[in-house]
Amino acid sequence: TGCSTVILNPQVTQKDPKHALVIAVTTRSIFDLEEDHQLFLDKGKEEYIRHQKANADKPLQAGTAFAFIKAVQTVNEELLKKNPEEKTLFDVIILSNHTPKRSEE
């Protein structure tokens, strides 16, 4: 099944970076981009860019870290429900270079 939801919740913000547990994940771990990556390796940059542009509006399949990141967001939400002043939250950073614009550079 495709990922029809975006893992983004702007209401959950990090209140104090000194207390954050920072988790950095790549888009390839959140979403299953192995076929895209293999296309890049096998057919090169131009074919990869064409494929990305042609499929830009299609939902991505969940990767190995998808459920983990959703769970982390849920923990943040629950902590803030119990204490709106909570400062010890997870801060998720998503690392990616998987965009047609970036690939063209």
GROMACS .gro file of C-alpha atoms in nm:
model
  105
    1THR     CA    1   0.000   0.000   0.000
    2GLY     CA    2   0.116   0.354  -0.072
    3CYS     CA    3   0.183   0.612   0.194
    4SER     CA    4  -0.114   0.841   0.163
    5THR     CA    5  -0.022   1.055   0.461
    6VAL     CA    6   0.265   1.294   0.502
    7ILE     CA    7   0.480   1.258   0.811
    8LEU     CA    8   0.462   1.621   0.912
    9ASN     CA    9   0.313   1.775   1.218
   10PRO     CA   10   0.396   2.144   1.258
   11GLN     CA   11   0.203   2.160   1.589
   12VAL     CA   12   0.471   1.946   1.755
   13THR     CA   13   0.769   2.175   1.785
   14GLN     CA   14   1.091   2.138   1.971
   15LYS     CA   15   1.073   2.378   2.264
   16ASP     CA   16   1.433   2.351   2.382
   17PRO     CA   17   1.706   2.212   2.153
   18LYS     CA   18   1.924   2.141   2.460
   19HIS     CA   19   1.676   1.871   2.560
   20ALA     CA   20   1.598   1.727   2.219
   21LEU     CA   21   1.668   1.374   2.121
   22VAL     CA   22   1.756   1.433   1.755
   23ILE     CA   23   1.687   1.154   1.508
   24ALA     CA   24   1.819   1.196   1.154
   25VAL     CA   25   1.678   0.963   0.889
   26THR     CA   26   1.707   0.948   0.514
   27THR     CA   27   1.416   0.946   0.274
   28ARG     CA   28   1.539   0.604   0.158
   29SER     CA   29   1.473   0.467   0.508
   30ILE     CA   30   1.131   0.631   0.547
   31PHE     CA   31   1.017   0.546   0.196
   32ASP     CA   32   1.101   0.251  -0.024
   33LEU     CA   33   1.320   0.419  -0.286
   34GLU     CA   34   1.539   0.120  -0.366
   35GLU     CA   35   1.402   0.084  -0.721
   36ASP     CA   36   1.461   0.455  -0.784
   37HIS     CA   37   1.815   0.426  -0.652
   38GLN     CA   38   1.881   0.118  -0.865
   39LEU     CA   39   1.746   0.302  -1.171
   40PHE     CA   40   1.995   0.581  -1.104
   41LEU     CA   41   2.281   0.330  -1.072
   42ASP     CA   42   2.181   0.125  -1.379
   43LYS     CA   43   2.053   0.388  -1.624
   44GLY     CA   44   2.209   0.712  -1.508
   45LYS     CA   45   2.111   1.056  -1.403
   46GLU     CA   46   1.894   1.156  -1.702
   47GLU     CA   47   1.670   0.849  -1.678
   48TYR     CA   48   1.649   0.894  -1.302
   49ILE     CA   49   1.540   1.258  -1.340
   50ARG     CA   50   1.282   1.162  -1.604
   51HIS     CA   51   1.145   0.889  -1.378
   52GLN     CA   52   1.123   1.122  -1.078
   53LYS     CA   53   0.940   1.391  -1.276
   54ALA     CA   54   0.699   1.137  -1.427
   55ASN     CA   55   0.617   0.993  -1.083
   56ALA     CA   56   0.630   1.307  -0.868
   57ASP     CA   57   0.258   1.288  -0.778
   58LYS     CA   58   0.252   0.917  -0.692
   59PRO     CA   59   0.250   0.817  -0.324
   60LEU     CA   60   0.566   0.645  -0.205
   61GLN     CA   61   0.566   0.303  -0.041
   62ALA     CA   62   0.658   0.288   0.327
   63GLY     CA   63   1.019   0.208   0.403
   64THR     CA   64   1.175   0.041   0.706
   65ALA     CA   65   1.173   0.355   0.923
   66PHE     CA   66   0.822   0.479   0.834
   67ALA     CA   67   0.642   0.319   1.130
   68PHE     CA   68   0.919   0.426   1.368
   69ILE     CA   69   0.894   0.792   1.266
   70LYS     CA   70   0.515   0.784   1.300
   71ALA     CA   71   0.555   0.634   1.648
   72VAL     CA   72   0.805   0.905   1.746
   73GLN     CA   73   0.556   1.171   1.639
   74THR     CA   74   0.284   1.003   1.843
   75VAL     CA   75   0.510   1.003   2.149
   76ASN     CA   76   0.569   1.379   2.105
   77GLU     CA   77   0.196   1.440   2.072
   78GLU     CA   78   0.116   1.238   2.385
   79LEU     CA   79   0.389   1.408   2.589
   80LEU     CA   80   0.252   1.749   2.491
   81LYS     CA   81  -0.106   1.644   2.575
   82LYS     CA   82   0.007   1.551   2.926
   83ASN     CA   83   0.227   1.858   2.967
   84PRO     CA   84   0.209   2.142   2.711
   85GLU     CA   85   0.537   2.277   2.855
   86GLU     CA   86   0.726   1.951   2.788
   87LYS     CA   87   1.073   2.018   2.654
   88THR     CA   88   1.209   1.665   2.616
   89LEU     CA   89   1.077   1.578   2.272
   90PHE     CA   90   1.205   1.394   1.969
   91ASP     CA   91   1.330   1.617   1.689
   92VAL     CA   92   1.326   1.437   1.354
   93ILE     CA   93   1.548   1.558   1.073
   94ILE     CA   94   1.485   1.413   0.728
   95LEU     CA   95   1.784   1.399   0.496
   96SER     CA   96   1.722   1.378   0.124
   97ASN     CA   97   1.858   1.454  -0.219
   98HIS     CA   98   1.570   1.279  -0.398
   99THR     CA   99   1.415   1.561  -0.595
  100PRO     CA  100   1.427   1.624  -0.968
  101LYS     CA  101   1.557   1.978  -0.910
  102ARG     CA  102   1.842   1.856  -0.688
  103SER     CA  103   1.925   1.577  -0.933
  104GLU     CA  104   1.965   1.827  -1.217
  105GLU     CA  105   2.240   2.016  -1.033
   0.00000   0.00000   0.00000
